[in-house]
């Protein structure tokens, strides 16, 4: 178990170094990055001054080490548009993105299980066909298009849900203000439903298909037949035996799931004017605020890597095959 | 479909005949093939097919609804016009080009790179295998689209940049599958025979092993084209795809956002539907290829 944990930790450190190296290389691939930081009409002296100030005159390996040093101290450079530390700007928007992603993840997992199980149990019927067709569509639809369609129909056409707006949930919680948090939940949910569903639909579709095939596999195994032969009611066989086995591979997916949901955040937040990191990245891209994009990419990657590490460690605790080695 | 003629043509190789029959029986893959054929034609002969110049602005005919007749009573813009008076249908036809170009090329690059590295890793094993697969693990350990954003912001938009970056993003899946398959074939008699006959490493890898592992790779490639097209659309939506003068479905959707509140639905529905139908077709084709070429894969994915 300890060997596994240490190995997994080392692996994560290598991945973090890989991410920093790649973002560093990306920054330098377009030539001298100084020009990204200065406006077009400045004198050569000013460009040189900026170059020295930002350290771009030093050899690349030195620059990388300086960059790593800054990273460890939480310094990711200054945002060009906000004129404040980029990391601070990102962290300010982070709670809203977490709210959205967590809500999306809940939708992607909670709804996938019943749909997948029902499709597996009704294999070959119209219900199975219907669920699988929708799942196939869900995997083929650009999430931002789904968002636009939802705005057109549910938002503007029917007027059921607001098409933009946000009530902070995580912030009061982080400040330890539990009562404010509970009080703001009913107000926050309507704003969350459409964007979260938009982000989740792709994963939801994939998960439903996975649950279905996983269920079909488990249902044909001996222990399920034995359970049935014992005379257990069908419900107990499905929930107590089959589903318990079928959903285990799912646990490891949760971390990866978070990553694919995070990738959807940039476009979907933009569509729903959600005040999170995704829309921040979109604006930063348009204003070519490279340090801000970089800070957001690194923050997302770190969260993703840490989450995967946590999931794997929890899984190691659950799975005796890993626990005992 | 009438498959009687195939029966009197015994010279045709069997797999193709089997494929054609299987396609004729299954309605959805056939429909997918038809849609992809239409998209391909639009992409290849788009300029002569499109009724108008996709970038020609027409201030008088701004934001026309689809099928609006002009004064002469004729429909000039079948799918309407956008905020600059450009013909939506023509832009849609031109948009097929970028989607297919990027989707197919990125998969070819990623597939070639990943398959070669997978073959090498699987055949040689040891240190080389370790290094290649560790790099693959690292790449899988973070959401690739974020790094694509990072690179494209710095490098600027362009079809070539898009193809290379999305291509590099895909190699891991091919490497993993090629490696696994190569390991299982490494000790097979015919590989040993090739080695005994004095075949070089290159010959063994690419002439002896590769043809025997192509089936699963083809299946993955079909799904992969679908996901690359989705990524391309998302990046174009963010303004990171190709220069704005080139019409793309993703960029059309991005532009439709400003007209959404005014209820200009046609600007959003058509490009989105084009993306969805194309991606759906590749997914359906992938499903069918998987069942057809390699039923064993059905359980694993």
Coordinates of C-alpha atoms in Angstrom, one line a residue:
Chain A
X1 CA 0.0 0.0 0.0
X2 CA 2.7 2.5 1.0
X3 CA 4.8 1.5 -2.0
X4 CA 1.8 2.3 -4.2
X5 CA 1.1 5.7 -2.5
X6 CA 4.8 6.8 -2.8
X7 CA 4.9 5.7 -6.4
X8 CA 1.7 7.5 -7.2
X9 CA 2.9 10.7 -5.5
X10 CA 6.2 10.6 -7.4
X11 CA 4.2 10.1 -10.6
X12 CA 2.0 13.1 -9.8
X13 CA 5.1 15.3 -9.2
X14 CA 6.5 14.2 -12.6
X15 CA 3.1 15.1 -14.2
X16 CA 3.1 18.5 -12.6
X17 CA 6.6 19.1 -13.9
X18 CA 5.5 18.0 -17.3
X19 CA 2.6 20.5 -17.3
X20 CA 4.8 23.4 -16.2
X21 CA 7.4 22.4 -18.9
X22 CA 4.8 22.3 -21.6
X23 CA 3.2 25.6 -20.7
X24 CA 6.7 27.1 -20.5
X25 CA 7.5 25.7 -24.0
X26 CA 4.2 26.9 -25.3
X27 CA 5.0 30.4 -24.1
X28 CA 8.3 30.5 -25.9
X29 CA 7.2 28.7 -29.1
X30 CA 5.9 31.9 -30.7
X31 CA 9.4 33.5 -30.5
X32 CA 10.5 36.0 -28.0
X33 CA 7.6 36.2 -25.5
X34 CA 8.5 39.8 -24.6
X35 CA 6.4 41.0 -27.6
X36 CA 3.3 39.4 -26.0
X37 CA 3.7 41.8 -23.1
X38 CA 4.2 45.1 -24.9
X39 CA 1.9 47.0 -27.1
X40 CA 2.8 47.4 -30.8
X41 CA 4.0 51.0 -30.7
X42 CA 6.9 51.1 -28.3
X43 CA 10.5 51.9 -28.7
X44 CA 13.3 49.3 -28.9
X45 CA 14.6 50.5 -25.5
X46 CA 11.2 50.0 -23.8
X47 CA 11.0 46.5 -25.3
X48 CA 14.5 45.7 -24.0
X49 CA 13.6 47.1 -20.6
X50 CA 10.5 44.9 -20.4
X51 CA 12.6 41.9 -21.5
X52 CA 15.0 42.5 -18.7
X53 CA 12.2 43.2 -16.2
X54 CA 10.5 39.9 -17.1
X55 CA 13.7 38.0 -17.2
X56 CA 13.4 37.0 -20.9
X57 CA 17.0 37.9 -21.6
X58 CA 18.3 35.0 -19.5
X59 CA 19.1 31.6 -20.9
X60 CA 16.0 29.3 -21.3
X61 CA 16.9 26.7 -18.6
X62 CA 17.5 29.6 -16.1
X63 CA 14.1 31.1 -17.1
X64 CA 12.4 27.8 -16.5
X65 CA 13.9 27.5 -13.0
X66 CA 12.9 31.0 -12.2
X67 CA 9.4 30.2 -13.5
X68 CA 9.3 27.1 -11.3
X69 CA 10.4 29.1 -8.3
X70 CA 7.7 31.6 -8.9
X71 CA 5.1 28.8 -9.3
X72 CA 6.1 27.3 -5.9
X73 CA 5.6 30.7 -4.3
X74 CA 2.2 31.1 -6.0
X75 CA 3.5 33.7 -8.4
X76 CA 2.3 33.2 -12.0
X77 CA 3.0 36.6 -13.3
X78 CA 0.8 39.6 -13.6
X79 CA -2.4 39.7 -15.7
X80 CA -2.0 42.2 -18.6
X81 CA -5.6 43.3 -18.4
X82 CA -6.2 43.3 -14.7
X83 CA -2.7 44.6 -13.7
X84 CA -2.8 42.4 -10.6
X85 CA -1.3 38.9 -10.0
X86 CA -2.8 36.4 -12.4
X87 CA -3.3 33.7 -9.9
X88 CA -5.3 36.0 -7.7
X89 CA -7.7 36.8 -10.6
X90 CA -8.1 33.1 -11.3
X91 CA -8.7 32.2 -7.7
X92 CA -11.3 34.9 -7.3
X93 CA -13.4 33.2 -10.1
X94 CA -12.6 29.7 -9.0
X95 CA -15.5 29.1 -6.6
X96 CA -18.1 29.7 -9.3
X97 CA -16.5 27.2 -11.6
X98 CA -16.2 24.6 -8.9
X99 CA -20.0 25.0 -8.1
X100 CA -20.8 24.5 -11.8
X101 CA -18.4 21.5 -12.2
X102 CA -19.6 19.7 -9.1
X103 CA -23.2 20.2 -10.0
X104 CA -22.4 18.9 -13.5
X105 CA -20.6 15.9 -12.1
X106 CA -23.5 15.0 -9.9
X107 CA -25.8 15.1 -12.9
X108 CA -23.4 13.1 -15.1
X109 CA -23.2 10.3 -12.5
X110 CA -26.5 10.3 -10.7
X111 CA -28.6 10.2 -13.9
X112 CA -26.3 7.9 -15.8
X113 CA -26.8 5.0 -13.4
X114 CA -30.6 4.5 -13.6
X115 CA -30.6 5.1 -17.4
X116 CA -27.8 2.7 -17.9
X117 CA -29.3 0.0 -15.6
X118 CA -32.8 0.4 -17.2
X119 CA -31.3 0.1 -20.7
X120 CA -29.4 -3.0 -19.7
X121 CA -32.4 -4.6 -18.1
X122 CA -34.6 -3.8 -21.1
X123 CA -32.0 -4.8 -23.6
X124 CA -33.2 -4.8 -27.2
X125 CA -36.5 -3.1 -26.4
X126 CA -37.7 0.3 -27.5
X127 CA -36.7 1.7 -24.1
X128 CA -33.1 0.5 -24.6
X129 CA -33.1 1.9 -28.1
X130 CA -34.5 5.2 -27.0
X131 CA -32.0 5.7 -24.2
X132 CA -29.1 4.6 -26.3
X133 CA -30.1 6.9 -29.2
X134 CA -30.2 9.9 -26.9
X135 CA -26.9 8.8 -25.5
X136 CA -25.4 8.6 -29.0
X137 CA -26.7 12.1 -29.8
X138 CA -25.3 13.4 -26.5
X139 CA -21.9 12.1 -27.5
X140 CA -22.1 13.8 -30.9
X141 CA -23.4 17.2 -29.9
X142 CA -21.0 20.1 -29.3
X143 CA -21.7 21.2 -25.7
X144 CA -21.9 24.8 -26.6
X145 CA -24.5 24.1 -29.2
X146 CA -26.6 22.2 -26.7
X147 CA -26.3 25.3 -24.5
X148 CA -27.4 27.6 -27.2
X149 CA -30.4 25.4 -28.0
X150 CA -31.4 25.2 -24.3
X151 CA -31.2 29.0 -24.2
X152 CA -33.4 29.3 -27.3
X153 CA -36.0 26.7 -26.1
X154 CA -36.1 26.4 -22.3
X155 CA -34.8 29.9 -21.6
X156 CA -36.2 32.2 -24.2
X157 CA -39.1 30.1 -25.7
X158 CA -40.6 28.7 -22.6
X159 CA -39.1 31.1 -20.1
X160 CA -38.7 28.3 -17.5
X161 CA -35.1 29.0 -16.5
X162 CA -32.9 32.1 -16.4
X163 CA -30.4 32.2 -19.2
X164 CA -27.7 34.0 -17.2
X165 CA -27.0 35.0 -13.6
X166 CA -25.3 33.4 -10.6
X167 CA -25.8 33.2 -6.9
X168 CA -22.6 32.5 -5.0
X169 CA -22.8 29.2 -3.0
X170 CA -19.2 28.2 -2.3
X171 CA -18.1 31.6 -1.0
X172 CA -20.3 31.7 2.1
X173 CA -19.4 28.1 2.7
X174 CA -15.7 28.8 2.5
X175 CA -16.2 31.7 4.9
X176 CA -17.9 29.3 7.3
X177 CA -21.2 31.0 7.0
X178 CA -23.3 27.9 6.8
X179 CA -26.6 29.6 7.3
X180 CA -26.1 31.9 4.3
X181 CA -25.1 28.9 2.3
X182 CA -28.3 27.0 3.1
X183 CA -30.4 30.1 2.5
X184 CA -28.9 30.7 -0.9
X185 CA -29.3 27.2 -2.3
X186 CA -32.9 27.5 -3.5
X187 CA -32.0 30.8 -5.3
X188 CA -28.8 29.3 -6.8
X189 CA -30.2 26.1 -8.3
X190 CA -32.3 27.6 -11.1
X191 CA -29.2 29.4 -12.4
X192 CA -27.1 26.2 -12.2
X193 CA -29.5 23.8 -14.0
X194 CA -29.0 24.8 -17.6
X195 CA -25.2 25.4 -17.7
X196 CA -24.5 22.3 -15.5
X197 CA -26.7 20.1 -17.7
X198 CA -25.0 21.5 -20.8
X199 CA -21.6 20.6 -19.5
X200 CA -22.7 17.2 -18.1
X201 CA -24.7 15.9 -21.1
X202 CA -21.7 14.5 -23.0
X203 CA -20.4 12.7 -19.9
X204 CA -23.9 11.6 -18.9
X205 CA -24.3 10.0 -22.3
X206 CA -21.0 8.2 -22.1
X207 CA -21.6 7.1 -18.6
X208 CA -25.0 5.7 -19.4
X209 CA -23.5 3.6 -22.2
X210 CA -20.7 2.4 -19.9
X211 CA -23.1 1.5 -17.1
X212 CA -25.2 -0.4 -19.6
X213 CA -22.4 -2.5 -21.0
X214 CA -20.9 -3.0 -17.5
X215 CA -24.3 -4.2 -16.3
X216 CA -24.8 -6.5 -19.2
X217 CA -21.4 -8.1 -18.5
X218 CA -22.1 -8.5 -14.8
X219 CA -25.6 -9.8 -15.4
X220 CA -24.2 -12.7 -17.4
X221 CA -21.8 -13.8 -14.6
X222 CA -22.2 -16.8 -12.4
X223 CA -22.7 -15.0 -9.1
X224 CA -25.7 -13.2 -10.4
X225 CA -27.2 -16.5 -11.6
X226 CA -26.5 -18.0 -8.2
X227 CA -28.2 -15.1 -6.5
X228 CA -31.2 -15.6 -8.8
X229 CA -31.1 -19.3 -8.2
X230 CA -31.1 -18.7 -4.4
X231 CA -34.5 -17.2 -5.0
X232 CA -33.5 -13.6 -4.2
X233 CA -36.1 -11.1 -5.4
X234 CA -35.0 -9.5 -8.7
X235 CA -34.6 -6.1 -7.2
X236 CA -32.1 -7.4 -4.6
X237 CA -30.2 -9.2 -7.4
X238 CA -29.9 -6.0 -9.4
X239 CA -29.2 -3.5 -6.7
X240 CA -27.3 -5.7 -4.2
X241 CA -25.3 -7.9 -6.5
X242 CA -25.1 -6.7 -10.0
X243 CA -24.9 -2.9 -9.6
X244 CA -22.5 -3.1 -6.7
X245 CA -20.0 -4.9 -8.9
X246 CA -20.8 -2.9 -12.0
X247 CA -20.2 0.5 -10.6
X248 CA -16.7 -0.2 -9.1
X249 CA -14.7 0.7 -12.3
X250 CA -16.7 3.9 -12.2
X251 CA -14.9 5.2 -9.1
X252 CA -11.6 5.6 -10.9
X253 CA -13.4 7.4 -13.7
X254 CA -14.6 10.2 -11.3
X255 CA -11.2 12.0 -11.5
X256 CA -11.0 11.8 -15.2
X257 CA -14.6 12.8 -15.5
X258 CA -13.7 16.0 -13.7
X259 CA -11.1 16.8 -16.3
X260 CA -13.5 16.3 -19.2
X261 CA -16.1 18.5 -17.5
X262 CA -13.5 21.2 -16.8
X263 CA -12.7 21.3 -20.6
X264 CA -16.3 22.0 -21.3
X265 CA -16.3 24.9 -18.8
X266 CA -14.6 27.4 -21.0
X267 CA -17.2 27.4 -23.7
X268 CA -20.3 26.8 -21.6
X269 CA -19.5 29.5 -19.1
X270 CA -19.1 31.9 -21.9
X271 CA -22.5 31.1 -23.3
X272 CA -24.3 31.4 -20.0
X273 CA -22.2 34.4 -18.8
X274 CA -21.2 32.4 -15.8
X275 CA -18.7 34.4 -13.7
X276 CA -16.1 31.6 -13.5
X277 CA -12.6 30.8 -14.7
X278 CA -13.9 29.5 -18.0
X279 CA -15.3 32.9 -19.1
X280 CA -12.2 34.5 -17.7
X281 CA -10.1 32.3 -20.0
X282 CA -12.4 33.2 -23.0
X283 CA -11.9 36.9 -22.4
X284 CA -8.2 36.5 -21.7
X285 CA -7.9 34.7 -25.1
X286 CA -9.6 37.5 -26.9
X287 CA -7.5 40.1 -25.2
X288 CA -4.3 38.0 -25.6
X289 CA -3.7 38.2 -21.9
X290 CA -1.2 35.3 -22.0
X291 CA -0.2 35.2 -18.3
X292 CA -3.8 35.0 -17.3
X293 CA -4.5 32.1 -19.7
X294 CA -1.3 30.4 -18.4
X295 CA -2.4 30.8 -14.8
X296 CA -5.8 29.4 -15.5
X297 CA -4.4 26.4 -17.4
X298 CA -1.9 25.6 -14.7
X299 CA -4.5 26.0 -11.9
X300 CA -7.0 23.7 -13.8
X301 CA -4.2 21.1 -14.4
X302 CA -3.1 21.1 -10.8
X303 CA -6.6 20.7 -9.5
X304 CA -7.2 17.9 -12.0
X305 CA -3.9 16.1 -11.0
X306 CA -4.6 16.4 -7.3
X307 CA -8.1 15.2 -7.6
X308 CA -7.0 12.2 -9.6
X309 CA -4.4 11.4 -7.0
X310 CA -7.0 11.7 -4.2
X311 CA -9.4 9.4 -6.2
X312 CA -6.6 6.8 -6.7
X313 CA -5.6 6.8 -3.1
X314 CA -9.3 6.4 -2.0
X315 CA -9.6 3.6 -4.5
X316 CA -6.5 1.9 -3.2
X317 CA -8.1 1.9 0.2
X318 CA -11.3 0.3 -1.2
X319 CA -9.7 -2.2 -3.5
X320 CA -8.1 -5.1 -1.6
X321 CA -6.0 -6.0 -4.6
X322 CA -4.0 -2.8 -4.2
X323 CA -4.4 -2.5 -0.5
X324 CA -2.5 -5.7 0.1
X325 CA 0.5 -5.1 -2.2
Chain B
X1 CA -30.1 -2.0 -51.5
X2 CA -30.0 -4.8 -54.0
X3 CA -27.0 -7.0 -53.3
X4 CA -27.8 -9.6 -56.0
X5 CA -25.1 -8.4 -58.4
X6 CA -22.4 -9.1 -55.8
X7 CA -23.3 -12.8 -56.0
X8 CA -22.3 -13.1 -59.6
X9 CA -19.0 -11.4 -59.1
X10 CA -16.9 -14.0 -57.5
X11 CA -13.7 -12.1 -58.2
X12 CA -14.4 -9.6 -55.4
X13 CA -12.4 -10.2 -52.2
X14 CA -14.5 -11.6 -49.4
X15 CA -14.1 -9.0 -46.7
X16 CA -15.4 -6.2 -49.0
X17 CA -18.4 -8.3 -49.9
X18 CA -19.1 -9.1 -46.3
X19 CA -18.8 -5.4 -45.4
X20 CA -21.2 -4.4 -48.2
X21 CA -23.8 -6.9 -47.1
X22 CA -23.5 -6.0 -43.5
X23 CA -23.9 -2.3 -44.4
X24 CA -26.9 -3.1 -46.6
X25 CA -28.6 -4.8 -43.7
X26 CA -27.8 -2.1 -41.1
X27 CA -29.8 1.0 -41.8
X28 CA -27.9 3.5 -39.5
X29 CA -24.4 2.9 -40.7
X30 CA -25.6 3.2 -44.3
X31 CA -27.3 6.5 -43.4
X32 CA -24.1 7.6 -41.7
X33 CA -22.1 6.8 -44.9
X34 CA -24.5 8.8 -47.0
X35 CA -24.2 11.9 -44.6
X36 CA -20.4 11.6 -44.7
X37 CA -20.5 11.3 -48.5
X38 CA -22.5 14.6 -48.6
X39 CA -20.1 16.3 -46.2
X40 CA -17.1 15.1 -48.2
X41 CA -18.6 16.3 -51.4
X42 CA -19.3 19.7 -49.8
X43 CA -15.7 19.8 -48.6
X44 CA -14.1 18.9 -51.8
X45 CA -16.2 20.7 -54.4
X46 CA -17.6 23.3 -52.0
X47 CA -16.6 26.4 -54.1
X48 CA -18.5 25.2 -57.2
X49 CA -21.4 24.0 -55.1
X50 CA -22.0 27.0 -52.9
X51 CA -24.6 29.4 -54.4
X52 CA -22.7 32.5 -53.1
X53 CA -19.3 33.7 -52.0
X54 CA -19.3 32.8 -48.3
X55 CA -17.6 36.0 -47.3
X56 CA -19.6 38.4 -49.5
X57 CA -21.3 40.9 -47.2
X58 CA -24.7 42.3 -48.2
X59 CA -25.9 45.0 -45.9
X60 CA -29.3 45.3 -47.4
X61 CA -30.0 41.6 -46.9
X62 CA -28.9 41.4 -43.3
X63 CA -30.4 38.8 -41.0
X64 CA -32.9 37.4 -43.4
X65 CA -34.9 34.4 -42.2
X66 CA -34.5 31.1 -44.2
X67 CA -36.7 30.9 -47.3
X68 CA -37.5 34.6 -47.3
X69 CA -38.6 35.5 -50.9
X70 CA -37.1 38.7 -52.3
X71 CA -39.1 41.3 -54.3
X72 CA -39.1 39.2 -57.4
X73 CA -40.7 36.5 -55.3
X74 CA -37.7 34.2 -55.5
X75 CA -35.8 32.8 -52.5
X76 CA -32.3 34.1 -52.7
X77 CA -30.9 32.8 -49.3
X78 CA -32.3 29.3 -48.7
X79 CA -30.9 29.2 -45.1
X80 CA -31.0 33.0 -44.4
X81 CA -28.2 35.4 -43.9
X82 CA -26.2 36.4 -40.9
X83 CA -25.5 39.8 -39.2
X84 CA -23.3 40.9 -42.1
X85 CA -25.6 39.7 -44.8
X86 CA -23.5 36.7 -45.7
X87 CA -25.2 33.6 -47.1
X88 CA -25.6 30.9 -44.3
X89 CA -25.9 28.0 -46.8
X90 CA -22.7 28.9 -48.5
X91 CA -20.8 29.4 -45.3
X92 CA -22.2 26.0 -44.1
X93 CA -20.8 24.3 -47.3
X94 CA -17.4 26.0 -46.9
X95 CA -17.4 25.1 -43.2
X96 CA -17.3 21.4 -44.0
X97 CA -13.9 21.8 -45.5
X98 CA -12.1 22.9 -42.2
X99 CA -13.9 20.3 -40.1
X100 CA -13.0 17.4 -42.3
X101 CA -9.5 18.7 -43.1
X102 CA -8.7 19.1 -39.4
X103 CA -10.5 16.0 -38.3
X104 CA -8.9 13.6 -40.8
X105 CA -5.4 15.1 -40.8
X106 CA -5.1 15.3 -37.0
X107 CA -6.2 11.7 -36.8
X108 CA -3.7 10.7 -39.5
X109 CA -0.9 12.5 -37.6
X110 CA -1.9 11.2 -34.2
X111 CA -2.5 7.7 -35.6
X112 CA 0.8 7.5 -37.4
X113 CA 2.8 8.9 -34.5
X114 CA 1.0 6.8 -31.9
X115 CA 1.0 3.6 -33.9
X116 CA 4.7 3.8 -34.6
X117 CA 5.6 4.5 -31.0
X118 CA 3.2 1.8 -29.8
X119 CA 4.8 -0.7 -32.2
X120 CA 8.3 0.2 -31.1
X121 CA 7.3 0.1 -27.4
X122 CA 5.6 -3.2 -27.7
X123 CA 8.2 -4.9 -29.9
X124 CA 11.3 -3.8 -28.0
X125 CA 9.9 -3.6 -24.5
X126 CA 12.3 -2.7 -21.7
X127 CA 13.5 0.9 -21.3
X128 CA 12.1 2.2 -24.5
X129 CA 8.7 0.8 -23.6
X130 CA 9.0 2.4 -20.2
X131 CA 9.9 5.8 -21.5
X132 CA 7.2 5.9 -24.2
X133 CA 4.4 4.7 -21.9
X134 CA 5.4 7.1 -19.1
X135 CA 5.1 10.0 -21.5
X136 CA 1.7 8.6 -22.5
X137 CA 0.7 8.5 -18.9
X138 CA 1.7 12.1 -18.3
X139 CA -0.2 13.3 -21.3
X140 CA -3.3 11.4 -20.1
X141 CA -3.0 13.0 -16.7
X142 CA -4.3 16.4 -17.7
X143 CA -7.1 17.7 -19.9
X144 CA -5.4 18.1 -23.3
X145 CA -7.8 20.8 -24.5
X146 CA -6.4 23.2 -22.0
X147 CA -2.9 22.8 -23.4
X148 CA -4.2 23.2 -26.9
X149 CA -5.7 26.5 -25.8
X150 CA -2.4 27.5 -24.3
X151 CA -0.4 26.7 -27.5
X152 CA -2.9 28.2 -29.9
X153 CA -3.1 31.5 -27.9
X154 CA 0.6 31.9 -28.3
X155 CA 1.0 30.5 -31.9
X156 CA -2.1 32.2 -33.2
X157 CA -4.9 30.6 -35.2
X158 CA -4.3 28.6 -38.4
X159 CA -5.3 25.3 -39.9
X160 CA -1.8 23.9 -39.7
X161 CA -1.3 24.8 -36.0
X162 CA -4.7 23.3 -35.3
X163 CA -4.0 20.1 -37.1
X164 CA -0.6 19.6 -35.5
X165 CA -1.7 20.3 -32.0
X166 CA -4.9 18.3 -32.2
X167 CA -2.9 15.5 -33.9
X168 CA -0.3 15.4 -31.1
X169 CA -3.2 15.3 -28.6
X170 CA -4.4 11.9 -30.1
X171 CA -1.3 9.8 -30.2
X172 CA -1.7 8.1 -26.8
X173 CA -4.8 6.0 -27.6
X174 CA -3.1 4.6 -30.7
X175 CA 0.2 4.0 -28.9
X176 CA -1.6 2.1 -26.1
X177 CA -3.6 -0.2 -28.5
X178 CA -0.7 -0.7 -30.9
X179 CA 1.6 -1.6 -28.0
X180 CA -0.8 -4.1 -26.5
X181 CA -1.5 -5.8 -29.8
X182 CA 2.2 -5.9 -30.7
X183 CA 3.1 -7.6 -27.4
X184 CA 0.5 -10.3 -28.1
X185 CA 1.8 -10.8 -31.6
X186 CA 5.5 -10.6 -30.8
X187 CA 5.9 -14.3 -30.1
X188 CA 3.6 -15.5 -32.9
X189 CA 5.1 -18.0 -35.4
X190 CA 4.8 -15.8 -38.4
X191 CA 6.7 -13.0 -36.7
X192 CA 9.3 -15.4 -35.7
X193 CA 9.4 -16.8 -39.2
X194 CA 9.9 -13.3 -40.6
X195 CA 12.7 -12.8 -38.2
X196 CA 14.3 -16.1 -39.1
X197 CA 14.1 -15.2 -42.8
X198 CA 16.3 -12.2 -41.9
X199 CA 13.7 -9.5 -42.1
X200 CA 14.9 -6.2 -40.7
X201 CA 13.2 -4.6 -37.7
X202 CA 11.4 -2.1 -39.9
X203 CA 10.0 -4.8 -42.1
X204 CA 8.8 -6.8 -39.1
X205 CA 7.2 -3.8 -37.5
X206 CA 5.5 -2.2 -40.4
X207 CA 5.1 -5.1 -43.0
X208 CA 4.5 -8.1 -40.7
X209 CA 2.9 -6.7 -37.5
X210 CA 1.1 -3.6 -38.6
X211 CA -1.3 -5.2 -41.0
X212 CA -2.4 -7.5 -38.3
X213 CA -3.3 -4.8 -35.8
X214 CA -5.0 -2.4 -38.2
X215 CA -8.5 -3.5 -37.3
X216 CA -8.7 -2.1 -33.8
X217 CA -6.8 1.0 -34.8
X218 CA -9.3 1.7 -37.6
X219 CA -12.2 1.5 -35.1
X220 CA -10.5 3.9 -32.8
X221 CA -9.7 6.2 -35.7
X222 CA -13.4 6.5 -36.6
X223 CA -14.4 7.6 -33.1
X224 CA -11.4 9.8 -32.9
X225 CA -12.3 11.8 -36.0
X226 CA -15.6 12.5 -34.3
X227 CA -14.0 13.8 -31.1
X228 CA -11.4 15.8 -33.0
X229 CA -14.1 17.5 -35.0
X230 CA -15.8 18.4 -31.7
X231 CA -12.5 19.8 -30.3
X232 CA -12.0 21.8 -33.5
X233 CA -15.5 23.3 -33.3
X234 CA -14.9 24.2 -29.6
X235 CA -11.6 25.9 -30.4
X236 CA -13.1 27.7 -33.4
X237 CA -15.9 28.8 -31.1
X238 CA -13.2 30.3 -28.8
X239 CA -11.7 32.1 -31.8
X240 CA -8.6 29.9 -31.6
X241 CA -9.3 27.8 -34.7
X242 CA -8.6 29.3 -38.1
X243 CA -8.4 32.9 -39.2
X244 CA -11.8 34.6 -39.3
X245 CA -11.9 34.9 -43.1
X246 CA -12.3 31.1 -43.3
X247 CA -15.8 30.1 -42.5
X248 CA -16.1 27.3 -39.9
X249 CA -19.1 25.7 -38.1
X250 CA -17.7 26.5 -34.7
X251 CA -17.0 30.2 -35.6
X252 CA -20.5 30.5 -37.1
X253 CA -21.9 29.3 -33.8
X254 CA -19.8 31.8 -31.9
X255 CA -21.1 34.6 -34.1
X256 CA -24.7 33.4 -33.6
X257 CA -24.4 34.2 -29.9
X258 CA -24.9 37.9 -30.4
X259 CA -28.1 37.3 -32.3
X260 CA -29.5 34.8 -29.9
X261 CA -31.5 37.1 -27.7
X262 CA -33.1 38.6 -30.8
X263 CA -34.3 35.1 -31.6
X264 CA -32.3 34.6 -34.8
X265 CA -32.5 30.8 -34.4
X266 CA -31.3 29.9 -37.9
X267 CA -27.9 31.2 -37.3
X268 CA -27.4 28.7 -34.4
X269 CA -29.4 25.7 -35.6
X270 CA -27.8 25.0 -39.0
X271 CA -24.0 25.0 -38.1
X272 CA -24.7 23.1 -34.9
X273 CA -26.8 20.5 -36.7
X274 CA -24.0 20.2 -39.3
X275 CA -21.4 19.5 -36.6
X276 CA -23.8 17.0 -34.8
X277 CA -24.7 15.1 -38.0
X278 CA -21.1 14.8 -39.0
X279 CA -19.8 13.7 -35.6
X280 CA -22.8 11.4 -35.1
X281 CA -22.0 9.7 -38.5
X282 CA -18.4 9.0 -37.5
X283 CA -19.6 7.6 -34.2
X284 CA -22.2 5.4 -35.8
X285 CA -19.6 4.3 -38.3
X286 CA -17.2 3.5 -35.5
X287 CA -19.8 1.4 -33.7
X288 CA -20.5 -0.5 -36.9
X289 CA -16.8 -1.0 -37.7
X290 CA -16.1 -2.3 -34.2
X291 CA -18.8 -4.9 -34.4
X292 CA -17.8 -5.8 -37.9
X293 CA -14.0 -5.9 -37.7
X294 CA -13.5 -6.9 -34.1
X295 CA -16.4 -8.1 -32.0
X296 CA -14.0 -8.6 -29.1
X297 CA -13.6 -4.9 -28.6
X298 CA -17.4 -4.6 -27.9
X299 CA -16.8 -5.7 -24.3
X300 CA -13.9 -3.5 -23.5
X301 CA -15.3 -0.1 -24.5

